[in-house]
Amino acid sequence: RNHFGDGSDLGMHIEYVTEDLPLGTAGSVRNAAHLLDDTFLVISGDALTDFDLSRVVAHHRERAAHATIVLASVANPLEYGVIVTESDGSVRRFIEKPSWGEVISDQVNTGIYVVEPAVLGLIPQAVSFDWAQDVFPAMLQREQALIGLVMEGYWQDVGTITAYLQANWDALEGRVRCDIPGRRNQDGVWIGEGVDIAAGVRIEGPAFIGDEARIGAGAFLNGPVVVERYATVDVLAKVSNSVIGQHSYIGERARLRQALVCRNVTVKNMTMLEENTVVADDCIVGEGARLLPGVKLWPNKEVQAGSTVYESVIWADDWKQGLFSSHGLTGLVNVELTPEFCSRLGAAFAGTLAKGATVAITRDVARGSRMIKRAMISGIAASGARVRDLSELPVPITQFAARAEDCAAGVHILESPLDRRSADIRFFDGLGLPLAKPAERKVENLFFREDFRRVAVHEIGDIEYRSPQDRYIQHVLDGVDHEAVRAAGLRVVVDYDYSAASIVLPDLLSRLGVTAIPLHQGFGEQFESRTKDRWEAGLKEMALITRTLHADLGCAINVSAERLWVADGTGRNLSDAELFGCLCVMALSAAKGDERVVMAPATAPHWLAGAVSGAGGSLVSTRVDPAAVVRAAAMSPSALLAGDVRGGVVWPRHLGGFDAMATVVHLLELLALTGRALAAVRSHLPRGVLVQATEFCPWEAKGTVMRRLVEELQSAGARLDLVDGIKVHLDDGFVLVLPDADTPNYHVVVSVDDEPRARSLLAEYAQRVREAQRGEGAEPARAAILEKA
C-alpha cells in the first residue's frame, strides 16, 4: 500500500481489502466479493512470472470454465500442490505438498487462477478457506468445469531467501522477461543513471548497478550481483552472488558471499558475510565482524565490532533444508547435534505444545545420547513445558508413556544403528505416534525462525522422575491370555543385543511362566551393540541354540526394542516377510472380534495378500515409510496388526508403534492358542520371489519421471495403484516404482511367483526409469534378491 498508493502513478485504480482475521487463500478473495462482479484473476503475491495472462483468460473463456488453474512443470514438486489432469486439461486430482511417493506428476499449482464470480458462492463468509484444499475439491464434487492450463514461460515462488536470490539471478541472466532499468554493456552489466565507478573496479557480470550507486576503487563485483540505487560498495570490497538494497553501505575490504543486505544497512570495514546470511533493514554490522553461514539479523539490530555471530539474532528465515528426513532426525554428535543446537531443538519442539504440557523423554546408554537429552531438557523447560525424565528405557515404553501417562509428547534419543558417531532423535505426539509431517514442519519453522517461547522464571517447566515400566508390563499382560501361555509351558531363546529390552522383557516372560534362555543380556555403558557382521553371526548362533535346546522359539531384538528376528523350533531363521506372514495367519485364526484387517507397506510381497485372505482377513497397503505404516494402523478401528515387513510389528490395541517385546509375548500367546509349531505355519505360506534394483535419478528429474511413467502406463492400460509410487498390478504379482525420499534414486521392486520372470520385469522397469529421464545419469541396475520364500 505504501509502495503503490492508489495506483494513479501507474495509470491504475487500486482498492485494498483488509482481513481482520486470516481467512486463507480463498476466504481472503471472498472478503472482496463486493468488488468482483465479472471474471477475475487471482495471483499469489509472492510469485514472479512472465506468463501471458491474456492467453490464460482467453483459454478460460473458450472452455467456458468456472475456474482455470495455471500450471507449471517444476523439478521438485514437494513444496507445491501437484495437479493431475485429463488429456483435455480437466482437473482430476489434487495432492497438496506431496511426499516423493505421492508425486505422480511434475505439474504444480502456481497460485494463479481465473475464476467466475459464481464460484465465490462456495466460499463461506468470515471463515478461513483455501482454494486448493477446499474450493477446488468442492467444484470437482459438483462436476463444475475446472480446467488446468500448463503455461510455458517463467514462474518462481519467491517465498524463501534462496528463491528470492534465484529470481534475481534469473532476471539478470534473461530467463524471465522483465524490464531492467539502465543500459547494458557487452559484459552483461546493467548500469543506471548517475552511477560512480572508481578506478580499478572489476565487474564480472551478470550484474545490476542502480541509479546513483557508488563503487569504490579496487572493488570487485563477482556476479551475479545486484547493487540497488543509492547503495555504496567501498574501496577494495568484494561482493559475490549477493543483493544489496537501497541506501546501504558496504565498507572497505568487506567480503560478501551469497548474502542478502536489505535497505539502509551499514556493513562496516573488514566485515565478512558468509553464505546465506541476511541482514534486514536498518541494521549495523560493526567493523571486523563475521556472520557465519545462515545467520539472519532482524531489523534494527547492531553487531558489535569484531564479533563472530554464530546464530541468528532474534529471528531467522527458512534458508536451508528441513530438520527431518523420512527416517526422523539424525546428526553427528557434537558436530551437528551440539548442545546449543539440541537446546534450541527442545525449545522449538516445546513451542508447538501448550504451555505447561508434559514431555516424556528417554535415551539409550550412549554418552552422546545423555548429552543430547540434557540439552533438550533445558530447551523444553525454558519454553514452559514440564519434563518427565524416564531415564534409560526402550523406545516402545517412551511411546507408551506419551500415550498413557498424561503426557502431550515424547522424545527418545539413541545412538544411530548405522553410525556410532551419530545419534537419532525420535519425536512422538500425545498418542505415542511418530510426528506427522505437519507437526514436523511446525517444529522446523520455529527452529529456523528461532521463534522460541521464553517464559517467565516462575513458568519454567519442572523436571520430574518416574518410570512407567511396571505400568507398561501390566498393559502388555492385560492384552494376552495368561492361562493359555502358562499352560503351554513354552521355552524361548532371547538375544537382547545388550538393549534396554534386557530390563523389561525378562520380567514379562517370568510373569507368564515362560522359560527364557537369555543371550547377550545386559544394559549399561560398558556394553556395546554388535556390528552388522557380528549381528548376522549372532542370528545363526541364536537359531542353533534354539534347535539344540529344543526351544519353541528363538528371538533377537534390536537395540531400540522395536524390531524382531525369529528362528523356529527347527533352528531355521525366518525372513522378515515370513515372520510377518506367520503372525498374520496365526493372529487371524485366533481373532474373535471384527478386527480382520492387516496393514503392510506397498513393498510387501504379493503372496502376503493370499496368505491373509486365506486366513479370513484382508490386506491393506500403506505408504512405504515406517511412520506411515504405524499411523495407518493406529487410525484404523478394524486393524488387527500391521508391519513394515522389516521386523517391525504394530499391535494397534496395544500401542501405536513397533514393539518387539510385545510381539514376542503375542507370538508366544498365538503358539499357545493355536497349538501349532512355528515351522508348520511357515511351511504352509505361499511361495514367491521379491527382487529390487536401485536406479540413480537426479533430483530435478524425479517429478518428470513420475509423470511420464504414469502417462505411459495408463495409455498401455496398466492397472495402477498410486498409494506410494507407481504400483503396477500383474496377474502373478506386481512391480513398484518408488522414488526415494532422501536420495536421488528410484527403487524398482518386483514381486512375482517366478524368479526368471522377476528378473526380466526388473530389467524392463529399470530401463523405463532410465528412458523417462532421457538417459540423464543412468547407471546399470543394481539388483539384489531380498527374499525368496
CSV table of N, CA and C in Angstrom, one decimal, residues 658-763:
chain,number,residue,atom,x,y,z
A,658,PHE,N,6.1,-49.7,16.7
A,658,PHE,CA,6.7,-51.0,16.6
A,658,PHE,C,7.2,-51.4,18.0
A,659,ASP,N,6.9,-52.6,18.4
A,659,ASP,CA,7.3,-53.1,19.8
A,659,ASP,C,7.7,-54.5,19.7
A,660,ALA,N,9.0,-54.8,19.7
A,660,ALA,CA,9.5,-56.2,19.6
A,660,ALA,C,9.1,-57.0,20.9
A,661,MET,N,9.1,-56.3,22.1
A,661,MET,CA,8.8,-57.0,23.3
A,661,MET,C,7.4,-57.5,23.3
A,662,ALA,N,6.4,-56.7,22.9
A,662,ALA,CA,5.1,-57.1,22.9
A,662,ALA,C,4.9,-58.1,21.8
A,663,THR,N,5.6,-58.1,20.7
A,663,THR,CA,5.5,-59.0,19.6
A,663,THR,C,5.9,-60.4,20.1
A,664,VAL,N,7.0,-60.5,20.9
A,664,VAL,CA,7.4,-61.8,21.4
A,664,VAL,C,6.3,-62.4,22.3
A,665,VAL,N,5.7,-61.6,23.1
A,665,VAL,CA,4.6,-62.0,24.0
A,665,VAL,C,3.4,-62.5,23.2
A,666,HIS,N,3.0,-61.7,22.2
A,666,HIS,CA,1.9,-62.1,21.4
A,666,HIS,C,2.2,-63.4,20.5
A,667,LEU,N,3.4,-63.5,20.1
A,667,LEU,CA,3.8,-64.7,19.3
A,667,LEU,C,3.7,-65.9,20.2
A,668,LEU,N,4.2,-65.8,21.4
A,668,LEU,CA,4.1,-66.9,22.3
A,668,LEU,C,2.6,-67.3,22.6
A,669,GLU,N,1.8,-66.2,22.8
A,669,GLU,CA,0.4,-66.5,23.0
A,669,GLU,C,-0.3,-67.2,21.8
A,670,LEU,N,0.1,-66.8,20.6
A,670,LEU,CA,-0.5,-67.4,19.4
A,670,LEU,C,-0.1,-68.9,19.3
A,671,LEU,N,1.2,-69.1,19.6
A,671,LEU,CA,1.6,-70.5,19.6
A,671,LEU,C,0.8,-71.4,20.6
A,672,ALA,N,0.6,-70.8,21.8
A,672,ALA,CA,-0.2,-71.5,22.8
A,672,ALA,C,-1.6,-71.7,22.4
A,673,LEU,N,-2.3,-70.6,21.8
A,673,LEU,CA,-3.7,-70.7,21.5
A,673,LEU,C,-3.9,-71.7,20.3
A,674,THR,N,-3.1,-71.6,19.3
A,674,THR,CA,-3.3,-72.4,18.1
A,674,THR,C,-2.7,-73.8,18.2
A,675,GLY,N,-1.8,-74.0,19.1
A,675,GLY,CA,-1.2,-75.3,19.3
A,675,GLY,C,-0.4,-75.8,18.1
A,676,ARG,N,0.0,-74.8,17.3
A,676,ARG,CA,0.8,-75.2,16.1
A,676,ARG,C,2.3,-74.7,16.3
A,677,ALA,N,3.2,-75.5,15.8
A,677,ALA,CA,4.6,-75.1,15.8
A,677,ALA,C,4.8,-74.0,14.7
A,678,LEU,N,5.7,-73.1,15.0
A,678,LEU,CA,6.0,-72.0,14.0
A,678,LEU,C,6.5,-72.6,12.7
A,679,ALA,N,7.3,-73.6,12.7
A,679,ALA,CA,7.8,-74.2,11.5
A,679,ALA,C,6.6,-74.7,10.6
A,680,ALA,N,5.6,-75.3,11.2
A,680,ALA,CA,4.5,-75.8,10.5
A,680,ALA,C,3.7,-74.6,9.8
A,681,VAL,N,3.5,-73.6,10.6
A,681,VAL,CA,2.8,-72.4,10.0
A,681,VAL,C,3.6,-71.9,8.8
A,682,ARG,N,4.9,-71.7,9.0
A,682,ARG,CA,5.8,-71.2,7.9
A,682,ARG,C,5.7,-72.1,6.6
A,683,SER,N,5.7,-73.4,6.8
A,683,SER,CA,5.7,-74.3,5.7
A,683,SER,C,4.4,-74.2,4.8
A,684,HIS,N,3.3,-73.7,5.4
A,684,HIS,CA,2.1,-73.5,4.6
A,684,HIS,C,1.9,-72.2,4.0
A,685,LEU,N,2.9,-71.3,4.1
A,685,LEU,CA,2.8,-70.0,3.5
A,685,LEU,C,3.0,-70.1,2.0
A,686,PRO,N,2.3,-69.3,1.2
A,686,PRO,CA,2.5,-69.3,-0.3
A,686,PRO,C,4.0,-69.0,-0.6
A,687,ARG,N,4.4,-69.3,-1.8
A,687,ARG,CA,5.8,-69.0,-2.3
A,687,ARG,C,5.8,-67.8,-3.2
A,688,GLY,N,7.0,-67.2,-3.3
A,688,GLY,CA,7.1,-66.1,-4.2
A,688,GLY,C,8.5,-65.6,-4.2
A,689,VAL,N,8.9,-64.7,-5.1
A,689,VAL,CA,10.2,-64.1,-5.2
A,689,VAL,C,10.0,-62.6,-5.2
A,690,LEU,N,10.9,-61.9,-4.4
A,690,LEU,CA,10.9,-60.4,-4.4
A,690,LEU,C,12.3,-60.0,-4.7
A,691,VAL,N,12.4,-59.2,-5.8
A,691,VAL,CA,13.7,-58.6,-6.1
A,691,VAL,C,13.6,-57.1,-6.3
A,692,GLN,N,14.7,-56.4,-6.2
A,692,GLN,CA,14.7,-55.0,-6.3
A,692,GLN,C,15.9,-54.4,-6.9
A,693,ALA,N,15.8,-53.3,-7.5
A,693,ALA,CA,17.0,-52.6,-8.1
A,693,ALA,C,16.9,-51.1,-7.7
A,694,THR,N,18.0,-50.4,-7.7
A,694,THR,CA,18.1,-49.0,-7.4
A,694,THR,C,18.6,-48.3,-8.7
A,695,GLU,N,17.9,-47.3,-9.1
A,695,GLU,CA,18.3,-46.5,-10.3
A,695,GLU,C,18.6,-45.1,-9.9
A,696,PHE,N,19.8,-44.6,-10.2
A,696,PHE,CA,20.0,-43.2,-10.0
A,696,PHE,C,19.1,-42.3,-10.8
A,697,CYS,N,18.7,-41.2,-10.2
A,697,CYS,CA,17.8,-40.2,-10.9
A,697,CYS,C,18.1,-38.8,-10.3
A,698,PRO,N,18.5,-37.9,-11.0
A,698,PRO,CA,18.7,-36.5,-10.5
A,698,PRO,C,17.5,-36.0,-9.8
A,699,TRP,N,17.7,-35.2,-8.8
A,699,TRP,CA,16.5,-34.6,-8.1
A,699,TRP,C,15.6,-33.9,-9.0
A,700,GLU,N,16.2,-33.1,-9.9
A,700,GLU,CA,15.4,-32.3,-10.8
A,700,GLU,C,14.6,-33.0,-11.8
A,701,ALA,N,14.9,-34.3,-12.0
A,701,ALA,CA,14.2,-35.1,-13.0
A,701,ALA,C,13.1,-36.0,-12.3
A,702,LYS,N,13.1,-36.1,-11.0
A,702,LYS,CA,12.2,-37.0,-10.3
A,702,LYS,C,10.7,-36.8,-10.7
A,703,GLY,N,10.2,-35.6,-10.6
A,703,GLY,CA,8.8,-35.3,-10.9
A,703,GLY,C,8.5,-35.7,-12.3
A,704,THR,N,9.4,-35.3,-13.3
A,704,THR,CA,9.2,-35.6,-14.7
A,704,THR,C,9.1,-37.1,-14.9
A,705,VAL,N,10.0,-37.9,-14.2
A,705,VAL,CA,10.0,-39.4,-14.4
A,705,VAL,C,8.6,-39.9,-14.0
A,706,MET,N,8.1,-39.5,-12.8
A,706,MET,CA,6.8,-40.0,-12.3
A,706,MET,C,5.7,-39.6,-13.3
A,707,ARG,N,5.7,-38.4,-13.8
A,707,ARG,CA,4.6,-38.1,-14.7
A,707,ARG,C,4.7,-38.9,-16.0
A,708,ARG,N,5.9,-39.0,-16.6
A,708,ARG,CA,6.0,-39.8,-17.8
A,708,ARG,C,5.6,-41.2,-17.6
A,709,LEU,N,6.0,-41.8,-16.5
A,709,LEU,CA,5.7,-43.2,-16.3
A,709,LEU,C,4.2,-43.4,-16.1
A,710,VAL,N,3.6,-42.5,-15.4
A,710,VAL,CA,2.1,-42.7,-15.2
A,710,VAL,C,1.4,-42.6,-16.5
A,711,GLU,N,1.8,-41.6,-17.3
A,711,GLU,CA,1.1,-41.4,-18.6
A,711,GLU,C,1.3,-42.6,-19.5
A,712,GLU,N,2.6,-43.1,-19.5
A,712,GLU,CA,2.9,-44.2,-20.4
A,712,GLU,C,2.1,-45.5,-20.0
A,713,LEU,N,2.1,-45.7,-18.7
A,713,LEU,CA,1.5,-47.0,-18.2
A,713,LEU,C,-0.1,-46.9,-18.3
A,714,GLN,N,-0.6,-45.7,-18.1
A,714,GLN,CA,-2.1,-45.5,-18.2
A,714,GLN,C,-2.5,-45.7,-19.7
A,715,SER,N,-1.7,-45.2,-20.6
A,715,SER,CA,-2.0,-45.3,-22.0
A,715,SER,C,-1.9,-46.8,-22.4
A,716,ALA,N,-1.1,-47.6,-21.7
A,716,ALA,CA,-1.0,-49.0,-22.1
A,716,ALA,C,-2.0,-49.9,-21.4
A,717,GLY,N,-2.9,-49.2,-20.6
A,717,GLY,CA,-4.0,-49.9,-19.9
A,717,GLY,C,-3.5,-50.7,-18.7
A,718,ALA,N,-2.4,-50.3,-18.1
A,718,ALA,CA,-1.9,-51.0,-16.9
A,718,ALA,C,-2.8,-50.7,-15.7
A,719,ARG,N,-2.9,-51.7,-14.8
A,719,ARG,CA,-3.7,-51.5,-13.5
A,719,ARG,C,-2.8,-50.9,-12.5
A,720,LEU,N,-3.0,-49.6,-12.2
A,720,LEU,CA,-2.1,-48.8,-11.3
A,720,LEU,C,-2.7,-48.6,-9.9
A,721,ASP,N,-1.8,-48.6,-9.0
A,721,ASP,CA,-2.1,-48.2,-7.6
A,721,ASP,C,-1.1,-47.1,-7.2
A,722,LEU,N,-1.6,-45.9,-6.9
A,722,LEU,CA,-0.7,-44.8,-6.6
A,722,LEU,C,-0.6,-44.4,-5.1
A,723,VAL,N,-0.8,-45.4,-4.2
A,723,VAL,CA,-0.7,-45.1,-2.8
A,723,VAL,C,0.6,-44.6,-2.5
A,724,ASP,N,1.7,-45.2,-3.0
A,724,ASP,CA,3.1,-44.7,-2.8
A,724,ASP,C,3.9,-45.2,-4.0
A,725,GLY,N,4.3,-44.2,-4.8
A,725,GLY,CA,5.0,-44.5,-6.0
A,725,GLY,C,4.0,-45.0,-7.0
A,726,ILE,N,4.5,-45.8,-8.0
A,726,ILE,CA,3.6,-46.3,-9.0
A,726,ILE,C,3.7,-47.8,-8.9
A,727,LYS,N,2.5,-48.4,-8.5
A,727,LYS,CA,2.5,-49.9,-8.4
A,727,LYS,C,1.6,-50.4,-9.5
A,728,VAL,N,2.3,-51.3,-10.3
A,728,VAL,CA,1.6,-52.0,-11.5
A,728,VAL,C,1.2,-53.4,-11.1
A,729,HIS,N,-0.1,-53.6,-11.0
A,729,HIS,CA,-0.7,-54.9,-10.6
A,729,HIS,C,-0.6,-55.8,-11.8
A,730,LEU,N,0.0,-57.0,-11.6
A,730,LEU,CA,0.0,-58.1,-12.7
A,730,LEU,C,-0.8,-59.3,-12.2
A,731,ASP,N,-1.0,-60.2,-13.1
A,731,ASP,CA,-1.8,-61.4,-12.8
A,731,ASP,C,-1.1,-62.2,-11.7
A,732,ASP,N,0.2,-62.2,-11.7
A,732,ASP,CA,1.0,-63.0,-10.8
A,732,ASP,C,1.8,-62.2,-9.8
A,733,GLY,N,1.5,-61.0,-9.6
A,733,GLY,CA,2.2,-60.1,-8.6
A,733,GLY,C,2.2,-58.7,-8.9
A,734,PHE,N,3.3,-58.0,-8.8
A,734,PHE,CA,3.3,-56.5,-9.0
A,734,PHE,C,4.7,-56.0,-9.3
A,735,VAL,N,4.8,-54.8,-9.9
A,735,VAL,CA,6.0,-54.1,-10.0
A,735,VAL,C,5.7,-52.7,-9.3
A,736,LEU,N,6.7,-52.3,-8.5
A,736,LEU,CA,6.5,-51.0,-7.8
A,736,LEU,C,7.7,-50.1,-8.2
A,737,VAL,N,7.4,-48.9,-8.7
A,737,VAL,CA,8.5,-47.9,-9.0
A,737,VAL,C,8.3,-46.8,-8.0
A,738,LEU,N,9.4,-46.7,-7.1
A,738,LEU,CA,9.2,-45.8,-5.9
A,738,LEU,C,10.4,-44.8,-5.9
A,739,PRO,N,10.1,-43.5,-5.9
A,739,PRO,CA,11.2,-42.5,-5.7
A,739,PRO,C,11.6,-42.5,-4.3
A,740,ASP,N,12.9,-42.4,-4.0
A,740,ASP,CA,13.5,-42.3,-2.7
A,740,ASP,C,13.3,-40.9,-2.2
A,741,ALA,N,12.8,-40.8,-0.9
A,741,ALA,CA,12.6,-39.5,-0.3
A,741,ALA,C,13.8,-38.7,0.0
A,742,ASP,N,14.9,-39.4,0.3
A,742,ASP,CA,16.1,-38.8,0.8
A,742,ASP,C,17.3,-38.8,-0.1
A,743,THR,N,17.3,-39.6,-1.2
A,743,THR,CA,18.4,-39.7,-2.1
A,743,THR,C,18.0,-39.5,-3.5
A,744,PRO,N,18.9,-39.2,-4.4
A,744,PRO,CA,18.5,-39.0,-5.9
A,744,PRO,C,18.4,-40.4,-6.5
A,745,ASN,N,17.5,-41.2,-6.1
A,745,ASN,CA,17.4,-42.6,-6.6
A,745,ASN,C,15.9,-42.9,-6.8
A,746,TYR,N,15.7,-43.9,-7.6
A,746,TYR,CA,14.4,-44.6,-7.7
A,746,TYR,C,14.7,-46.1,-7.3
A,747,HIS,N,13.7,-46.7,-6.7
A,747,HIS,CA,13.7,-48.1,-6.4
A,747,HIS,C,12.7,-48.8,-7.2
A,748,VAL,N,13.1,-49.9,-7.9
A,748,VAL,CA,12.2,-50.8,-8.6
A,748,VAL,C,12.1,-52.1,-7.9
A,749,VAL,N,10.9,-52.4,-7.4
A,749,VAL,CA,10.6,-53.6,-6.7
A,749,VAL,C,9.7,-54.5,-7.5
A,750,VAL,N,10.0,-55.8,-7.6
A,750,VAL,CA,9.2,-56.8,-8.4
A,750,VAL,C,8.9,-57.9,-7.5
A,751,SER,N,7.6,-58.3,-7.4
A,751,SER,CA,7.2,-59.5,-6.6
A,751,SER,C,6.3,-60.3,-7.5
A,752,VAL,N,6.8,-61.5,-7.9
A,752,VAL,CA,6.0,-62.4,-8.7
A,752,VAL,C,6.3,-63.8,-8.2
A,753,ASP,N,5.8,-64.8,-8.9
A,753,ASP,CA,6.0,-66.2,-8.5
A,753,ASP,C,7.3,-66.8,-9.0
A,754,ASP,N,7.8,-66.3,-10.1
A,754,ASP,CA,8.9,-66.9,-10.8
A,754,ASP,C,10.1,-66.1,-10.8
A,755,GLU,N,11.3,-66.6,-10.5
A,755,GLU,CA,12.5,-65.8,-10.4
A,755,GLU,C,12.9,-65.3,-11.8
A,756,PRO,N,13.0,-66.1,-12.9
A,756,PRO,CA,13.4,-65.5,-14.2
A,756,PRO,C,12.4,-64.4,-14.6
A,757,ARG,N,11.1,-64.6,-14.4
A,757,ARG,CA,10.2,-63.5,-14.8
A,757,ARG,C,10.4,-62.3,-13.9
A,758,ALA,N,10.8,-62.5,-12.7
A,758,ALA,CA,11.0,-61.3,-11.8
A,758,ALA,C,12.2,-60.5,-12.3
A,759,ARG,N,13.3,-61.2,-12.7
A,759,ARG,CA,14.5,-60.5,-13.2
A,759,ARG,C,14.2,-59.8,-14.5
A,760,SER,N,13.4,-60.4,-15.4
A,760,SER,CA,13.0,-59.8,-16.6
A,760,SER,C,12.3,-58.5,-16.4
A,761,LEU,N,11.3,-58.6,-15.5
A,761,LEU,CA,10.5,-57.4,-15.2
A,761,LEU,C,11.4,-56.3,-14.5
A,762,LEU,N,12.3,-56.7,-13.7
A,762,LEU,CA,13.2,-55.8,-13.0
A,762,LEU,C,14.0,-55.0,-14.1
A,763,ALA,N,14.6,-55.7,-15.0
A,763,ALA,CA,15.4,-55.1,-16.1
A,763,ALA,C,14.5,-54.1,-16.9
